[in-house]
Coordinates of C-alpha atoms in Angstrom, one line a residue:
Chain K
M1 CA 3.0 -31.2 -1.7
L2 CA 5.5 -33.9 -2.6
K3 CA 3.4 -35.2 -5.5
K4 CA 3.1 -31.6 -6.9
L5 CA 6.9 -31.0 -6.6
L6 CA 7.6 -34.4 -8.1
K7 CA 5.2 -33.6 -11.0
Y8 CA 7.1 -30.4 -11.8
D9 CA 10.5 -32.1 -11.4
L10 CA 9.7 -34.9 -13.8
K11 CA 8.1 -32.5 -16.2
S12 CA 11.3 -30.5 -16.5
K13 CA 13.4 -33.6 -17.4
L14 CA 11.1 -35.7 -19.5
P15 CA 11.2 -33.7 -22.8
F16 CA 15.0 -34.2 -23.1
L17 CA 15.0 -37.8 -21.9
C18 CA 12.3 -38.7 -24.4
I19 CA 14.3 -37.4 -27.3
F20 CA 17.3 -39.5 -26.2
Y21 CA 15.1 -42.5 -25.6
A22 CA 13.6 -42.2 -29.1
L23 CA 17.1 -41.9 -30.6
A24 CA 18.4 -44.9 -28.8
I25 CA 15.5 -47.1 -29.7
G26 CA 15.6 -45.8 -33.2
C27 CA 19.2 -46.5 -33.7
A28 CA 18.8 -50.0 -32.3
L29 CA 15.9 -50.7 -34.6
L30 CA 17.8 -49.4 -37.6
S31 CA 20.9 -51.4 -36.6
R32 CA 18.8 -54.6 -36.3
L33 CA 17.0 -53.9 -39.5
F34 CA 20.2 -53.3 -41.5
G35 CA 21.7 -56.3 -39.8
L36 CA 19.2 -58.5 -41.5
F37 CA 20.9 -57.8 -44.8
S38 CA 24.4 -57.9 -43.6
E39 CA 25.6 -59.9 -46.6
V40 CA 25.5 -56.7 -48.6
P41 CA 28.7 -54.8 -47.5
M42 CA 27.2 -51.3 -47.7
V43 CA 24.3 -52.4 -45.5
N44 CA 26.6 -54.1 -43.1
I45 CA 28.5 -50.9 -42.6
L46 CA 25.2 -49.1 -41.9
S47 CA 24.3 -51.8 -39.4
Q48 CA 27.6 -51.4 -37.6
F49 CA 27.3 -47.7 -37.7
F50 CA 23.9 -47.7 -36.0
A51 CA 25.1 -50.3 -33.6
G52 CA 27.8 -47.9 -32.4
A53 CA 25.3 -45.0 -32.4
T54 CA 23.0 -47.0 -30.1
I55 CA 25.8 -47.6 -27.7
S56 CA 26.7 -44.0 -27.6
M57 CA 23.1 -43.1 -27.2
I58 CA 22.9 -45.3 -24.2
F59 CA 25.9 -43.6 -22.6
N60 CA 24.3 -40.3 -23.6
I61 CA 21.1 -41.2 -21.7
L62 CA 23.0 -42.1 -18.5
I63 CA 25.5 -39.2 -18.6
N64 CA 22.8 -36.7 -19.5
L65 CA 20.5 -37.9 -16.8
T66 CA 23.2 -37.7 -14.2
L67 CA 24.4 -34.3 -15.1
R68 CA 21.0 -32.9 -15.6
S69 CA 19.8 -34.2 -12.2
W70 CA 22.8 -32.5 -10.6
A71 CA 22.3 -29.3 -12.5
L72 CA 18.6 -29.1 -11.7
F73 CA 19.4 -29.8 -8.1
R74 CA 21.8 -26.9 -8.0
Q75 CA 19.6 -24.6 -9.9
N76 CA 16.5 -25.2 -7.8
L77 CA 18.1 -25.2 -4.4
Y78 CA 20.9 -22.7 -4.8
G79 CA 20.4 -20.8 -8.1
D80 CA 17.9 -18.2 -9.2
S81 CA 14.9 -20.6 -8.8
S82 CA 15.8 -21.2 -5.2
Y83 CA 14.2 -17.9 -4.5
L84 CA 11.0 -19.5 -5.5
M85 CA 11.7 -23.0 -4.1
H86 CA 12.7 -22.0 -0.6
T87 CA 9.9 -19.6 -0.2
L88 CA 7.2 -22.2 -1.0
P89 CA 5.4 -23.5 2.0
V90 CA 7.1 -26.9 1.9
E91 CA 9.6 -28.5 4.2
K92 CA 13.2 -28.8 3.1
K93 CA 12.8 -32.5 3.5
T94 CA 10.1 -32.5 0.9
L95 CA 12.1 -30.5 -1.5
Y96 CA 15.0 -33.0 -1.2
L97 CA 12.7 -36.1 -1.4
S98 CA 11.2 -34.8 -4.6
K99 CA 14.6 -34.5 -6.2
A100 CA 15.7 -37.9 -4.9
L101 CA 12.5 -39.6 -6.1
D102 CA 12.7 -37.8 -9.4
G103 CA 16.3 -39.2 -9.9
L104 CA 15.2 -42.7 -8.9
I105 CA 12.2 -42.8 -11.2
T106 CA 14.1 -41.4 -14.2
L107 CA 16.9 -43.8 -13.5
I108 CA 14.5 -46.8 -13.4
V109 CA 12.8 -45.7 -16.6
S110 CA 16.1 -45.1 -18.3
F111 CA 17.4 -48.5 -17.3
G112 CA 14.2 -50.0 -18.7
V113 CA 14.6 -48.1 -22.0
I114 CA 18.3 -49.1 -22.2
G115 CA 17.4 -52.7 -21.5
L116 CA 14.8 -52.6 -24.3
T117 CA 17.3 -51.0 -26.6
L118 CA 19.9 -53.7 -26.0
L119 CA 17.3 -56.4 -26.5
I120 CA 16.2 -54.9 -29.8
Q121 CA 19.7 -54.7 -31.0
Y122 CA 21.3 -57.9 -29.7
Y123 CA 18.7 -60.5 -28.7
G124 CA 19.3 -63.7 -30.6
T125 CA 22.5 -62.4 -32.4
A126 CA 25.9 -64.0 -32.2
L127 CA 27.0 -61.3 -29.7
W128 CA 24.2 -62.2 -27.4
T129 CA 25.3 -65.9 -27.3
K130 CA 28.9 -64.8 -26.7
A131 CA 27.8 -62.6 -23.8
G132 CA 26.0 -65.6 -22.3
L133 CA 29.1 -67.7 -22.5
F134 CA 31.1 -65.0 -20.9
L135 CA 28.7 -64.8 -18.0
R136 CA 29.0 -68.5 -17.5
L137 CA 32.7 -67.9 -16.7
F138 CA 31.6 -66.0 -13.6
S139 CA 28.9 -68.0 -12.3
Q140 CA 27.2 -71.4 -12.7
G141 CA 23.8 -69.8 -12.7
R142 CA 21.7 -68.9 -15.8
P143 CA 23.2 -66.0 -17.7
A144 CA 19.9 -64.1 -17.7
M145 CA 19.7 -64.3 -13.9
V146 CA 23.3 -63.3 -13.4
A147 CA 23.0 -60.4 -15.8
T148 CA 19.9 -59.2 -14.0
L149 CA 21.7 -59.3 -10.7
L150 CA 24.7 -57.5 -12.0
I151 CA 22.5 -54.8 -13.6
G152 CA 20.8 -54.5 -10.2
I153 CA 24.1 -53.7 -8.6
L154 CA 25.0 -51.3 -11.4
F155 CA 21.7 -49.5 -10.8
L156 CA 22.5 -49.1 -7.1
E157 CA 25.9 -47.9 -7.9
I158 CA 24.6 -45.2 -10.2
A159 CA 21.8 -44.3 -7.8
N160 CA 24.5 -43.9 -5.1
M161 CA 26.6 -41.7 -7.5
F162 CA 23.5 -39.5 -8.1
Q163 CA 23.1 -38.9 -4.4
C164 CA 26.8 -38.3 -3.8
G165 CA 26.4 -35.5 -6.3
F166 CA 23.5 -34.1 -4.2
T167 CA 25.5 -34.5 -1.0
G168 CA 28.5 -32.7 -2.6
L169 CA 26.3 -29.8 -3.7
I170 CA 24.7 -29.5 -0.3
L171 CA 28.0 -29.5 1.6
G172 CA 29.8 -27.4 -1.0
H173 CA 27.1 -24.7 -0.8
K174 CA 27.4 -24.3 2.9
M175 CA 30.7 -22.5 2.1
N176 CA 30.6 -18.8 1.3
R177 CA 33.0 -18.8 -1.6
H178 CA 34.1 -21.2 -4.3
K179 CA 30.9 -23.1 -3.8
M180 CA 31.1 -25.2 -6.9
G181 CA 34.7 -26.1 -6.2
Y182 CA 33.9 -27.3 -2.8
S183 CA 30.9 -29.1 -4.1
V184 CA 33.0 -31.2 -6.6
L185 CA 35.5 -32.0 -3.8
A186 CA 32.8 -32.9 -1.3
G187 CA 31.0 -35.0 -3.9
L188 CA 34.1 -36.9 -4.9
G189 CA 35.1 -37.3 -1.3
V190 CA 31.7 -38.7 -0.3
Y191 CA 31.7 -41.0 -3.3
A192 CA 35.2 -42.3 -2.4
A193 CA 34.2 -42.9 1.2
G194 CA 31.0 -44.6 0.2
S195 CA 32.8 -46.9 -2.3
L196 CA 35.4 -47.8 0.3
F197 CA 32.5 -48.8 2.6
V198 CA 31.0 -51.1 0.0
F199 CA 34.4 -52.6 -0.8
A200 CA 34.9 -53.2 2.9
V201 CA 31.7 -55.0 3.2
I202 CA 32.5 -57.2 0.2
G203 CA 36.0 -57.7 1.6
M204 CA 34.5 -59.0 4.8
M205 CA 32.5 -61.4 2.7
A206 CA 35.6 -62.5 0.8
L207 CA 37.3 -63.3 4.2
F208 CA 34.6 -65.7 5.2
N209 CA 33.6 -67.2 1.8
D210 CA 36.3 -69.1 -0.1
S211 CA 34.5 -69.2 -3.4
I212 CA 34.2 -65.4 -3.4
R213 CA 37.7 -64.8 -2.2
Q214 CA 39.0 -67.0 -5.0
F215 CA 36.9 -65.2 -7.4
F216 CA 38.5 -61.9 -6.6
L217 CA 42.0 -63.0 -5.8
S218 CA 42.8 -66.0 -7.9
T219 CA 44.0 -65.6 -11.5
Q220 CA 42.2 -68.6 -12.8
T221 CA 38.5 -67.7 -12.6
Q222 CA 36.3 -70.5 -11.3
P223 CA 32.6 -69.9 -11.7
V224 CA 30.9 -68.9 -8.5
E225 CA 28.1 -71.0 -7.2
M226 CA 24.7 -69.5 -7.4
N227 CA 24.2 -69.5 -3.7
D228 CA 27.4 -67.6 -3.1
L229 CA 26.6 -65.2 -5.9
W230 CA 23.2 -64.5 -4.3
L231 CA 24.9 -63.9 -1.0
L232 CA 27.4 -61.5 -2.7
I233 CA 24.7 -59.6 -4.4
A234 CA 22.5 -59.5 -1.3
L235 CA 25.3 -58.1 0.9
S236 CA 26.4 -55.6 -1.7
S237 CA 22.8 -54.5 -2.1
A238 CA 22.4 -54.2 1.6
A239 CA 25.6 -52.1 1.8
Y240 CA 24.4 -49.9 -1.0
A241 CA 21.0 -49.6 0.5
F242 CA 22.4 -48.6 3.9
L243 CA 24.7 -46.1 2.2
I244 CA 21.9 -44.5 0.2
L245 CA 19.6 -44.3 3.2
A246 CA 22.2 -43.0 5.5
M247 CA 23.1 -40.3 3.0
Y248 CA 19.5 -39.4 2.5
F249 CA 19.0 -38.7 6.2
L250 CA 22.3 -36.8 6.4
N251 CA 21.4 -34.7 3.4
V252 CA 18.0 -33.8 4.8
K253 CA 19.5 -33.0 8.1
W254 CA 22.1 -30.7 6.5
L255 CA 19.5 -29.0 4.4
K256 CA 17.3 -28.4 7.4
Q257 CA 20.2 -26.5 9.1
G258 CA 19.6 -23.8 6.5
V259 CA 20.7 -22.9 3.1
N260 CA 23.2 -20.2 2.0
V261 CA 21.7 -18.7 -1.1
D262 CA 23.6 -16.0 -3.0
Chain U
M1 CA -3.0 15.7 -6.8
Q2 CA 0.7 16.6 -6.6
F3 CA 2.3 16.2 -3.2
E4 CA 5.2 17.8 -1.6
N5 CA 7.3 15.3 0.2
N6 CA 8.6 17.6 3.0
I7 CA 5.2 18.3 4.5
P8 CA 3.2 15.4 6.0
I9 CA 1.0 14.0 3.3
Y10 CA -2.0 13.9 5.6
I11 CA -1.8 17.7 6.2
Q12 CA -1.8 18.3 2.5
L13 CA -4.9 16.1 2.1
V14 CA -6.6 18.0 5.0
E15 CA -5.9 21.4 3.3
A16 CA -7.1 20.1 -0.1
M17 CA -10.4 18.8 1.4
K18 CA -10.9 22.0 3.5
L19 CA -10.5 24.0 0.3
Q20 CA -13.1 21.9 -1.4
I21 CA -15.5 22.5 1.5
I22 CA -15.1 26.2 1.7
A23 CA -15.1 26.6 -2.1
G24 CA -18.4 24.8 -2.2
Q25 CA -17.2 21.8 -4.3
L26 CA -18.3 19.8 -1.3
N27 CA -21.6 21.1 0.0
P28 CA -22.8 20.9 3.6
G29 CA -24.3 17.5 4.2
D30 CA -22.6 15.9 1.2
R31 CA -21.6 12.3 1.6
I32 CA -17.8 11.7 1.5
P33 CA -16.5 8.6 -0.2
S34 CA -14.9 5.8 1.9
V35 CA -11.3 6.0 3.1
R36 CA -10.3 3.3 0.5
E37 CA -12.0 5.2 -2.3
L38 CA -10.4 8.5 -1.4
A39 CA -7.0 6.8 -0.9
M40 CA -7.3 5.3 -4.4
L41 CA -8.4 8.6 -5.8
H42 CA -5.5 10.5 -4.5
K43 CA -3.1 7.5 -4.8
V44 CA -2.1 7.6 -1.2
N45 CA -1.7 5.1 1.7
P46 CA -5.2 4.4 3.2
N47 CA -3.6 5.0 6.7
T48 CA -2.6 8.5 5.6
M49 CA -6.1 9.2 4.2
Q50 CA -7.6 8.0 7.5
K51 CA -5.3 10.4 9.4
A52 CA -6.5 13.2 7.2
L53 CA -10.1 12.4 7.7
S54 CA -9.6 12.1 11.5
E55 CA -8.0 15.5 11.5
L56 CA -11.0 17.0 9.6
E57 CA -13.3 15.3 12.0
D58 CA -11.4 16.8 15.0
E59 CA -12.0 20.2 13.4
A60 CA -15.6 19.3 13.1
L61 CA -15.6 19.9 9.4
I62 CA -16.8 16.4 8.7
Y63 CA -18.7 13.9 10.9
T64 CA -19.3 10.2 11.0
E65 CA -22.7 8.6 11.0
R66 CA -22.0 5.1 12.2
T67 CA -23.8 3.1 9.6
N68 CA -24.0 5.6 6.8
G69 CA -20.5 6.9 6.5
K70 CA -18.9 10.3 6.6
F71 CA -20.5 13.6 5.7
V72 CA -19.6 17.3 5.4
T73 CA -20.7 19.3 8.3
E74 CA -24.0 21.2 8.1
D75 CA -22.6 23.9 10.3
R76 CA -22.5 26.8 7.8
E77 CA -21.1 29.1 10.4
L78 CA -18.1 26.9 10.9
I79 CA -17.5 26.7 7.2
A80 CA -17.8 30.5 6.9
K81 CA -15.3 30.8 9.7
H82 CA -12.7 28.6 7.9
K83 CA -13.4 30.5 4.7
K84 CA -12.5 33.7 6.5
I85 CA -9.3 32.2 8.0
Y86 CA -8.2 31.0 4.5
A87 CA -9.1 34.4 3.0
D88 CA -7.1 36.2 5.8
R89 CA -4.1 34.0 5.0
L90 CA -4.3 34.8 1.3
A91 CA -4.7 38.5 2.1
T92 CA -1.7 38.6 4.5
R93 CA 0.4 36.8 1.9
Y94 CA -0.6 39.3 -0.8
L95 CA 0.3 42.2 1.4
E96 CA 3.6 40.7 2.4
S97 CA 4.5 39.9 -1.2
M98 CA 3.5 43.4 -2.3
A99 CA 5.5 45.0 0.6
A100 CA 8.6 43.1 -0.7
I101 CA 8.4 44.9 -4.0
G102 CA 7.8 48.3 -2.4
F103 CA 4.1 48.6 -2.1
D104 CA 2.9 49.7 1.3
A105 CA -0.5 48.4 2.6
E106 CA -2.6 51.2 1.2
A107 CA -1.0 51.1 -2.2
A108 CA -1.3 47.4 -2.3
I109 CA -5.0 47.6 -1.5
S110 CA -5.8 50.3 -4.0
Y111 CA -3.7 48.5 -6.7
I112 CA -6.3 45.7 -6.6
G113 CA -9.1 48.2 -6.8
K114 CA -7.6 49.8 -9.9
E115 CA -7.1 46.4 -11.7
R116 CA -10.6 45.3 -10.9
Chain R
M1 CA 0.7 -9.2 18.1
A2 CA 3.5 -7.9 15.9
L3 CA 3.5 -9.2 12.4
L4 CA 7.3 -9.4 12.2
E5 CA 9.8 -9.5 14.9
C6 CA 13.6 -9.6 14.6
K7 CA 15.3 -10.1 17.9
H8 CA 19.0 -9.4 18.2
V9 CA 19.7 -10.7 14.7
Y10 CA 23.3 -11.0 13.6
K11 CA 24.5 -12.3 10.2
A12 CA 28.1 -13.0 9.4
F13 CA 29.9 -14.4 6.4
D14 CA 33.3 -15.8 7.2
N15 CA 33.6 -13.6 10.3
R16 CA 32.5 -10.5 8.5
F17 CA 29.3 -9.2 10.0
I18 CA 26.7 -8.0 7.5
L19 CA 24.0 -7.4 10.1
T20 CA 24.7 -6.5 13.7
D21 CA 22.1 -6.6 16.5
V22 CA 19.1 -6.0 14.3
N23 CA 16.0 -5.4 16.4
L24 CA 12.8 -4.8 14.5
T25 CA 9.1 -4.9 15.0
L26 CA 6.7 -4.5 12.2
P27 CA 3.0 -3.8 13.0
E28 CA 0.0 -5.0 11.0
G29 CA -1.6 -2.8 8.4
K30 CA 1.3 -0.6 7.6
I31 CA 3.4 0.1 4.5
V32 CA 7.0 0.3 5.7
G33 CA 10.1 1.4 3.8
L34 CA 13.4 -0.3 4.5
L35 CA 15.8 2.4 3.3
G36 CA 19.5 2.3 3.0
K37 CA 22.3 2.6 0.5
N38 CA 23.3 -0.4 -1.6
G39 CA 25.2 -3.1 0.3
T40 CA 24.1 -2.0 3.8
G41 CA 22.3 -5.3 4.6
K42 CA 18.8 -4.7 3.3
S43 CA 18.8 -7.8 1.0
T44 CA 20.5 -9.9 3.7
L45 CA 17.8 -9.1 6.2
I46 CA 15.1 -9.9 3.7
K47 CA 16.7 -13.2 2.8
L48 CA 16.9 -14.1 6.5
I49 CA 13.1 -13.4 6.8
N50 CA 12.5 -15.6 3.8
D51 CA 14.7 -18.6 4.8
L52 CA 17.2 -18.1 2.1
L53 CA 19.8 -17.5 4.8
T54 CA 20.0 -18.5 8.4
P55 CA 20.9 -16.0 11.2
T56 CA 24.3 -16.4 12.8
E57 CA 22.5 -15.3 16.0
G58 CA 19.1 -14.1 17.0
E59 CA 15.6 -15.1 16.0
I60 CA 13.0 -14.0 13.5
L61 CA 9.3 -14.5 14.2
V62 CA 6.4 -14.0 11.9
K63 CA 3.1 -13.6 13.8
G64 CA 4.9 -15.3 16.7
L65 CA 6.0 -18.3 14.6
P66 CA 9.6 -19.0 13.7
V67 CA 10.6 -19.0 10.0
G68 CA 9.3 -22.1 8.4
V69 CA 6.4 -23.6 6.5
E70 CA 3.8 -21.6 8.3
S71 CA 5.6 -18.3 8.0
K72 CA 6.0 -18.9 4.3
K73 CA 2.3 -19.2 3.8
M74 CA 1.9 -15.7 5.3
I75 CA 4.7 -14.0 3.3
A76 CA 4.5 -13.0 -0.3
Y77 CA 8.1 -12.2 -1.4
L78 CA 9.1 -10.3 -4.6
P79 CA 12.9 -10.6 -5.0
E80 CA 15.0 -8.4 -7.0
R81 CA 15.9 -11.1 -9.6
T82 CA 13.9 -13.1 -12.0
Y83 CA 13.3 -16.4 -10.4
L84 CA 10.6 -18.2 -12.4
D85 CA 11.3 -21.3 -14.5
K86 CA 12.1 -19.8 -17.9
N87 CA 10.7 -22.9 -19.7
M88 CA 7.2 -22.3 -18.3
T89 CA 4.5 -20.2 -20.0
V90 CA 2.8 -17.5 -18.0
E91 CA -0.3 -19.6 -17.6
Q92 CA 1.8 -22.5 -16.3
V93 CA 3.4 -20.3 -13.7
V94 CA 0.0 -19.1 -12.6
G95 CA -0.9 -22.8 -12.3
F96 CA 2.2 -23.4 -10.3
F97 CA 1.4 -20.7 -7.8
E98 CA -2.2 -22.1 -7.6
D99 CA -0.8 -25.5 -6.8
F100 CA 1.4 -24.4 -3.9
Y101 CA -0.3 -21.4 -2.3
E102 CA -3.7 -21.8 -0.8
N103 CA -4.1 -18.0 -0.6
F104 CA -3.3 -17.4 -4.2
D105 CA -6.1 -15.7 -6.2
S106 CA -5.6 -17.0 -9.7
E107 CA -8.6 -15.1 -11.1
K108 CA -7.1 -11.8 -9.9
A109 CA -3.7 -12.8 -11.3
R110 CA -5.2 -13.5 -14.7
K111 CA -7.1 -10.2 -14.6
L112 CA -4.0 -8.2 -13.7
L113 CA -2.0 -10.0 -16.5
R114 CA -4.7 -9.0 -19.0
E115 CA -4.6 -5.4 -17.9
L116 CA -0.9 -5.5 -18.5
D117 CA -1.3 -6.9 -21.9
L118 CA 0.8 -10.0 -21.0
D119 CA 0.2 -13.1 -23.2
P120 CA -0.5 -16.1 -21.0
T121 CA 0.7 -18.5 -23.6
Q122 CA 4.1 -16.9 -23.9
K123 CA 7.1 -18.6 -22.4
M124 CA 9.0 -16.7 -19.7
A125 CA 12.2 -17.1 -21.6
K126 CA 10.8 -15.2 -24.6
M127 CA 9.8 -12.2 -22.5
S128 CA 11.9 -9.1 -21.8
K129 CA 13.2 -8.6 -18.3
G130 CA 10.7 -5.9 -17.7
M131 CA 7.8 -8.1 -18.6
Q132 CA 9.1 -10.9 -16.4
E133 CA 9.3 -8.6 -13.5
K134 CA 5.7 -7.5 -14.1
V135 CA 4.6 -11.1 -14.1
Q136 CA 6.4 -11.6 -10.8
L137 CA 4.8 -8.6 -9.3
V138 CA 1.3 -9.8 -10.4
L139 CA 1.9 -13.2 -8.8
V140 CA 3.0 -11.7 -5.5
M141 CA 0.2 -9.2 -5.3
S142 CA -2.4 -11.9 -6.2
R143 CA -1.6 -13.6 -2.9
K144 CA -3.7 -12.8 0.1
A145 CA -0.7 -12.6 2.3
D146 CA -0.2 -11.1 5.7
L147 CA 3.2 -9.6 4.8
Y148 CA 4.3 -8.5 1.4
I149 CA 8.1 -8.1 1.1
L150 CA 9.2 -6.2 -2.0
D151 CA 12.9 -6.0 -2.6
E152 CA 13.7 -3.0 -4.9
P153 CA 10.4 -3.2 -6.8
L154 CA 11.1 0.1 -8.7
G155 CA 14.6 -0.5 -9.8
G156 CA 15.1 -0.2 -13.5
V157 CA 11.5 0.3 -14.5
D158 CA 10.1 3.1 -16.6
P159 CA 8.0 5.8 -14.8
A160 CA 4.7 4.5 -16.1
T161 CA 5.4 1.0 -14.7
R162 CA 6.6 2.6 -11.5
D163 CA 3.2 4.3 -11.1
Y164 CA 1.5 1.1 -11.9
I165 CA 3.5 -0.7 -9.3
L166 CA 2.8 1.9 -6.6
D167 CA -0.9 1.8 -7.6
T168 CA -1.0 -2.0 -7.4
I169 CA 0.6 -1.9 -4.0
L170 CA -2.0 0.6 -2.7
T171 CA -5.0 -1.1 -4.2
N172 CA -4.0 -4.5 -2.9
F173 CA -3.5 -3.4 0.6
N174 CA -5.4 -5.9 2.6
E175 CA -6.8 -5.0 6.0
G176 CA -4.3 -6.1 8.5
A177 CA -1.6 -6.9 5.9
S178 CA 1.6 -5.0 5.9
V179 CA 4.0 -4.2 3.1
L180 CA 7.8 -4.0 3.6
I181 CA 9.5 -2.2 0.7
S182 CA 13.2 -2.2 0.5
T183 CA 14.6 0.5 -1.8
H184 CA 17.2 3.2 -2.3
L185 CA 14.9 5.2 -4.6
I186 CA 13.1 7.1 -1.8
Q187 CA 11.6 10.0 -3.7
D188 CA 9.2 8.0 -5.7
I189 CA 7.9 5.9 -2.9
E190 CA 7.9 8.0 0.2
R191 CA 4.4 9.3 -0.2
I192 CA 2.9 5.9 0.3
L193 CA 4.9 4.9 3.3
D194 CA 3.6 4.9 6.9
E195 CA 6.9 4.2 8.5
V196 CA 10.5 4.1 7.6
I197 CA 13.5 2.1 8.8
F198 CA 16.9 3.5 8.0
I199 CA 19.6 0.9 7.8
D200 CA 23.4 1.5 7.5
K201 CA 26.4 -0.8 7.7
G202 CA 24.2 -3.6 9.0
K203 CA 22.6 -1.6 11.8
I204 CA 19.2 -0.1 12.2
I205 CA 19.7 3.6 12.6
C206 CA 16.1 4.6 13.1
H207 CA 12.5 3.3 12.7
E208 CA 9.9 6.0 12.8
D209 CA 6.5 7.2 11.6
C210 CA 7.0 9.2 8.4
D211 CA 4.9 12.2 9.2
T212 CA 6.4 12.5 12.7
L213 CA 9.8 12.5 11.1
R214 CA 8.8 15.0 8.4
E215 CA 7.3 17.4 11.0
R216 CA 10.3 17.2 13.2
E217 CA 12.9 17.7 10.5
N218 CA 10.8 19.9 8.3
A219 CA 12.0 18.0 5.3
S220 CA 11.1 15.1 3.0
I221 CA 12.2 11.6 3.9
D222 CA 14.5 11.7 0.9
E223 CA 16.2 14.8 2.2
I224 CA 16.5 13.4 5.7
F225 CA 18.0 10.3 4.3
R226 CA 20.6 12.3 2.4
R227 CA 21.5 14.4 5.5
T228 CA 21.8 11.2 7.6
F229 CA 23.9 9.3 5.1
K230 CA 26.2 12.0 3.7
C231 CA 29.2 10.4 2.1

């Protein structure tokens, strides 16, 4: 049943995502192409234009994905289609898991596409080298490695945000009136609480690790050693993972208590 | 068939089938379609149709042969008896209606004779 | 065993009780009407049976089982609203039902859709509301369920469609299956009902065999209803 639900969930998102993916990659290609002839002023302007367009497409992908995931969650579990979803012979847990996995998969694919887009647009350019130098300020490790780790944390942060939206919708719709209002409040509240938790974990780390404490507190940034960076990333990931799993179990439990469909 | 909603549907079905039998549209020994078929024909609930058939069976106008289905009774005397009851009812109604407009029984009867 | 049992079911929203002490037993093989004015709790009760709401108190059992995955396999529910994914075509929706319901007869569904002149390649979004409702009816009646629950199936449809709906209900009447029809349009439907349940202000007023009621009151169900619920 889960596979079937997931199939339908993915199918409903893919058409829109593919358009944005195509646009992002397209803009990156054009920007790069025009960049080859940047001596010509007109062409240079086009190159810059498409470079900007690419960046906006990237944001578009992420924002669209997040909002659409939340909207579909709400529509399928509490809107008109909920009359179909909740009367299917599937457990509430499966309904939720399908939405969660759908979010995860589309997020991973989106990150992949965005990575590809950035590579197309910037690999080997002056900006790329500058970014590398900038990363060296943070850590002694190889820029590519550091970038990957930071992107990993970003991924977890967005994944957490996704689920906070789901949690907000679940809690908000337990109310009888002003459901969307409560959903937004609950979502923000849960997100804030979760973020505090992650900060607390990192804060603990900073207490025990000088290099990291200095990194956060001192005004003159000293590059963090790779070992310490690994530790920071590992702990943050663990904190996020714990948060995401805990919320998953809570969400399923709250859903199982019963829904309140208009 | 048009149904009145204030009389039980099954009673109306019983009357309709009784009429068919005494009018000869259904002959003695004729096979009667299944409950489902009849229900679909009259567009009624199969349970209602079943009730009607049970009632007819109680009155011995139809009988069930376990493996072959339901049939109209071969008892022509019984059919004739029901025909008479129905005719009596019509006659009484005629006389009552005529009395209401001022014809006494004799006048009502000879009125028919004249018109025939 | 009773097909559906509601035992001391209460449903409240913010301390306002919509259903109070609802006790109900639905037998197998009957067409039952759930009759009441608008806003008296019919839809709430139906939503409770279909897990779209949870009872404040009391329990609901379908063939002895609580509301859950197993009960949903046995129930075919036609809500009042259009609830199918508007981006799907008719054929895709048939495929969807085939995917999730073992007791869904897709051949029958396609046949009924053909009879209704509905184009399988058309998107739900492009269909009129009436056509969408017909598709939904076909999907529900193509399931070999134990309990069919139809919430206001005749509301807002033309007389020809109304006849079609009543016919479809009668011809798809499985042995042992029951149909629960919730409506406030009694005249059109009473001739196919075995039993009626009157509901008012969240309470069950009566639950009787139709013909018994007719003989006792010497009136149609519609008339009895009007007498009982005079404003």
